[in-house]
Amino acid sequence: MRLTASKPAKRVALIAALGAGLLSATGCGYINAQQTTHQYSASDGVREDVGPLQLRNMIIVSSGTTGSSSTLSADAPGRLTGTIFNTSDKSVALTFRDASSTVRLDVPAKSEINLNDEAHQVKLAKTGAVPGALAKITFSADSASKDVSVPVLDGTLPEYRTLVPTPSGSASASPSGSASGSASASSSASATPSGSASASATSSASASR
């Protein structure tokens, strides 16, 4: 007498066969999460969102030395680099401060500011960490505020070599690129509706040798 499988048994066997075929076709990617689905910063710097502002590839560039000394020091001057995007319909003031400087930048609505540009360069009186370490900067925009650990790099990589501030006895934070004999602890930059940028810097702290 010939035995025949019942319909439920056939259905279970079919599902098992389909499952085995699906695993064979997709391999490990079906079981493990794909790395390409995770968002990450494809750059040397860090990214952070503060209110309506998006901070991308934020880095402090510094030689790590002061004056003629070759010893690495967290007191060496540095320059903050990266790009700031404003996604809102209004101009937003971004304030960031560390142990030695407080800087304000006015980012126009639906626009961006590239800190790598000479017109918007921001120099810090003291880096706050040696190259290879992280320096804490507090970014504030509207009612939002975040402490961000920003990597400090030197001029080893060619893309940052021209951005390293020259070691000296004092440093300045000047979006216009001018240097002064005292350490400036605050600066501001703004862009006009026509797209041209204007900047000013004020000194609120002095450095003595």
Tab-separated table of C-alpha atoms in Angstrom:
chain	number	residue	atom	x	y	z
A	1	MET	CA	0.000	0.000	0.000
A	2	ARG	CA	1.440	3.457	-0.895
A	3	LEU	CA	1.458	6.163	1.784
A	4	THR	CA	0.793	9.794	0.839
A	5	ALA	CA	1.762	12.857	2.895
A	6	SER	CA	-1.024	14.950	4.324
A	7	LYS	CA	-1.504	18.568	3.163
A	8	PRO	CA	-0.193	20.092	6.454
A	9	ALA	CA	2.973	18.006	6.201
A	10	LYS	CA	3.511	19.092	2.611
A	11	ARG	CA	3.062	22.726	3.608
A	12	VAL	CA	5.664	22.468	6.393
A	13	ALA	CA	8.142	20.798	4.030
A	14	LEU	CA	7.622	23.561	1.436
A	15	ILE	CA	8.197	26.347	3.975
A	16	ALA	CA	11.382	24.663	5.226
A	17	ALA	CA	12.701	24.349	1.667
A	18	LEU	CA	11.963	28.016	0.890
A	19	GLY	CA	13.678	29.121	4.106
A	20	ALA	CA	16.814	27.147	3.304
A	21	GLY	CA	16.923	28.593	-0.200
A	22	LEU	CA	16.566	32.168	1.117
A	23	LEU	CA	19.457	31.734	3.561
A	24	SER	CA	21.643	30.267	0.810
A	25	ALA	CA	20.903	33.168	-1.537
A	26	THR	CA	21.492	35.968	0.956
A	27	GLY	CA	24.353	34.472	2.976
A	28	CYS	CA	25.516	36.091	6.201
A	29	GLY	CA	24.054	39.467	5.272
A	30	TYR	CA	20.583	38.107	5.946
A	31	ILE	CA	21.505	37.304	9.541
A	32	ASN	CA	23.992	40.058	10.406
A	33	ALA	CA	23.261	43.792	10.176
A	34	GLN	CA	24.906	45.379	7.148
A	35	GLN	CA	27.444	48.037	8.051
A	36	THR	CA	26.264	50.249	5.195
A	37	THR	CA	22.938	50.711	6.973
A	38	HIS	CA	24.639	52.437	9.916
A	39	GLN	CA	25.277	56.192	9.736
A	40	TYR	CA	28.802	57.321	10.540
A	41	SER	CA	31.185	60.200	9.855
A	42	ALA	CA	33.267	59.383	6.775
A	43	SER	CA	35.902	61.963	7.729
A	44	ASP	CA	38.631	62.742	10.256
A	45	GLY	CA	36.407	65.034	12.327
A	46	VAL	CA	33.206	64.685	14.311
A	47	ARG	CA	29.617	65.517	13.427
A	48	GLU	CA	26.958	66.912	15.706
A	49	ASP	CA	23.568	68.599	15.427
A	50	VAL	CA	22.886	71.590	17.675
A	51	GLY	CA	19.394	72.978	17.287
A	52	PRO	CA	18.841	73.692	13.580
A	53	LEU	CA	22.590	73.693	12.884
A	54	GLN	CA	24.537	70.736	11.535
A	55	LEU	CA	28.237	70.611	12.403
A	56	ARG	CA	30.258	68.424	10.086
A	57	ASN	CA	33.910	67.292	10.125
A	58	MET	CA	34.799	69.459	13.112
A	59	ILE	CA	38.562	69.366	13.793
A	60	ILE	CA	41.085	71.488	15.651
A	61	VAL	CA	44.364	71.838	13.753
A	62	SER	CA	47.479	72.688	15.738
A	63	SER	CA	51.230	72.248	15.617
A	64	GLY	CA	51.060	71.389	19.309
A	65	THR	CA	53.979	73.671	20.126
A	66	THR	CA	54.342	77.179	21.513
A	67	GLY	CA	57.044	79.667	20.563
A	68	SER	CA	60.377	78.024	19.811
A	69	SER	CA	59.704	75.021	22.052
A	70	SER	CA	59.343	71.623	20.400
A	71	THR	CA	57.561	70.097	23.391
A	72	LEU	CA	53.895	69.297	22.779
A	73	SER	CA	51.546	71.421	24.830
A	74	ALA	CA	47.774	71.789	25.203
A	75	ASP	CA	48.396	75.550	25.426
A	76	ALA	CA	49.484	75.747	21.782
A	77	PRO	CA	47.234	77.827	19.493
A	78	GLY	CA	44.820	75.980	17.239
A	79	ARG	CA	42.353	76.535	14.463
A	80	LEU	CA	38.843	75.108	14.365
A	81	THR	CA	37.872	73.713	10.956
A	82	GLY	CA	34.794	72.095	9.473
A	83	THR	CA	31.482	73.127	7.936
A	84	ILE	CA	28.350	74.489	9.614
A	85	PHE	CA	24.969	74.086	7.902
A	86	ASN	CA	21.851	76.048	8.847
A	87	THR	CA	18.707	74.102	7.914
A	88	SER	CA	16.236	76.689	9.243
A	89	ASP	CA	14.535	79.674	7.592
A	90	LYS	CA	16.215	82.181	9.883
A	91	SER	CA	19.744	83.230	10.734
A	92	VAL	CA	21.070	81.329	13.744
A	93	ALA	CA	23.885	82.385	16.054
A	94	LEU	CA	26.299	79.596	16.944
A	95	THR	CA	28.423	80.085	20.029
A	96	PHE	CA	31.236	77.736	20.902
A	97	ARG	CA	33.605	78.028	23.807
A	98	ASP	CA	36.523	76.165	25.291
A	99	ALA	CA	38.820	76.880	28.221
A	100	SER	CA	40.320	79.966	26.573
A	101	SER	CA	37.986	81.300	23.884
A	102	THR	CA	34.349	82.107	23.212
A	103	VAL	CA	33.435	82.541	19.557
A	104	ARG	CA	30.132	83.474	17.935
A	105	LEU	CA	29.235	82.893	14.298
A	106	ASP	CA	26.006	84.019	12.653
A	107	VAL	CA	24.994	81.376	10.111
A	108	PRO	CA	22.535	82.722	7.500
A	109	ALA	CA	19.250	80.926	6.847
A	110	LYS	CA	19.426	77.933	4.496
A	111	SER	CA	23.159	78.463	4.124
A	112	GLU	CA	26.525	77.194	5.310
A	113	ILE	CA	29.835	78.458	6.638
A	114	ASN	CA	33.068	76.692	5.782
A	115	LEU	CA	35.636	77.321	8.507
A	116	ASN	CA	38.397	76.220	6.129
A	117	ASP	CA	37.890	79.432	4.145
A	118	GLU	CA	40.184	82.311	4.996
A	119	ALA	CA	37.165	84.624	5.392
A	120	HIS	CA	35.797	82.474	8.224
A	121	GLN	CA	38.867	81.096	9.921
A	122	VAL	CA	38.581	80.755	13.687
A	123	LYS	CA	41.757	80.574	15.755
A	124	LEU	CA	41.778	79.431	19.355
A	125	ALA	CA	44.177	80.972	21.862
A	126	LYS	CA	44.778	77.535	23.380
A	127	THR	CA	43.989	74.220	21.724
A	128	GLY	CA	43.104	72.480	24.973
A	129	ALA	CA	44.760	69.193	23.968
A	130	VAL	CA	47.856	67.982	22.136
A	131	PRO	CA	47.637	66.533	18.595
A	132	GLY	CA	46.210	63.033	18.714
A	133	ALA	CA	43.968	63.810	21.692
A	134	LEU	CA	40.455	65.271	22.079
A	135	ALA	CA	39.576	68.796	23.177
A	136	LYS	CA	36.170	69.660	24.629
A	137	ILE	CA	34.199	72.480	23.011
A	138	THR	CA	30.695	73.526	24.056
A	139	PHE	CA	28.511	74.408	21.065
A	140	SER	CA	25.301	76.411	21.638
A	141	ALA	CA	22.569	77.444	19.194
A	142	ASP	CA	19.122	78.763	20.138
A	143	SER	CA	18.259	76.917	23.343
A	144	ALA	CA	20.359	73.828	22.547
A	145	SER	CA	23.840	73.230	23.932
A	146	LYS	CA	26.200	70.264	23.573
A	147	ASP	CA	29.670	69.389	24.818
A	148	VAL	CA	31.615	67.878	21.919
A	149	SER	CA	34.998	66.139	22.035
A	150	VAL	CA	36.814	67.465	18.973
A	151	PRO	CA	39.940	65.684	17.665
A	152	VAL	CA	43.170	67.656	17.462
A	153	LEU	CA	45.344	67.011	14.407
A	154	ASP	CA	48.679	68.404	13.295
A	155	GLY	CA	49.912	69.112	9.780
A	156	THR	CA	50.975	65.549	8.982
A	157	LEU	CA	48.088	65.123	6.538
A	158	PRO	CA	48.511	67.424	3.514
A	159	GLU	CA	44.886	68.616	3.555
A	160	TYR	CA	45.435	70.214	6.971
A	161	ARG	CA	49.006	71.388	6.558
A	162	THR	CA	48.117	74.884	5.345
A	163	LEU	CA	45.551	75.328	8.135
A	164	VAL	CA	47.980	74.941	11.036
A	165	PRO	CA	48.412	78.312	12.801
A	166	THR	CA	51.987	79.496	13.212
A	167	PRO	CA	53.252	78.915	16.761
A	168	SER	CA	53.808	82.170	18.606
A	169	GLY	CA	53.662	83.642	22.066
A	170	SER	CA	50.022	84.630	21.565
A	171	ALA	CA	47.108	83.636	19.406
A	172	SER	CA	44.067	85.356	17.958
A	173	ALA	CA	40.591	84.318	16.943
A	174	SER	CA	39.927	86.327	13.839
A	175	PRO	CA	37.487	85.276	11.065
A	176	SER	CA	39.052	87.883	8.782
A	177	GLY	CA	42.425	86.188	9.109
A	178	SER	CA	44.254	89.092	10.756
A	179	ALA	CA	46.481	88.456	13.754
A	180	SER	CA	46.994	90.615	16.809
A	181	GLY	CA	49.490	90.698	19.646
A	182	SER	CA	46.868	89.621	22.202
A	183	ALA	CA	44.747	86.521	22.470
A	184	SER	CA	41.202	87.183	21.368
A	185	ALA	CA	38.563	85.286	23.300
A	186	SER	CA	35.568	86.164	21.188
A	187	SER	CA	34.809	86.798	17.551
A	188	SER	CA	31.814	87.045	15.285
A	189	ALA	CA	31.142	86.512	11.617
A	190	SER	CA	28.058	87.139	9.539
A	191	ALA	CA	26.970	86.866	5.934
A	192	THR	CA	24.920	89.438	4.038
A	193	PRO	CA	21.802	88.411	2.031
A	194	SER	CA	23.791	88.804	-1.168
A	195	GLY	CA	26.065	85.984	-0.086
A	196	SER	CA	29.156	88.025	0.758
A	197	ALA	CA	30.591	87.497	4.174
A	198	SER	CA	31.641	90.071	6.698
A	199	ALA	CA	33.466	89.381	9.912
A	200	SER	CA	34.686	91.138	12.979
A	201	ALA	CA	36.675	90.100	16.001
A	202	THR	CA	36.870	91.579	19.484
A	203	SER	CA	39.497	90.973	22.094
A	204	SER	CA	38.388	90.079	25.587
A	205	ALA	CA	41.444	88.356	26.994
A	206	SER	CA	45.149	88.970	26.690
A	207	ALA	CA	48.037	86.555	26.741
A	208	SER	CA	51.314	87.385	28.350
A	209	ARG	CA	54.553	85.657	27.803
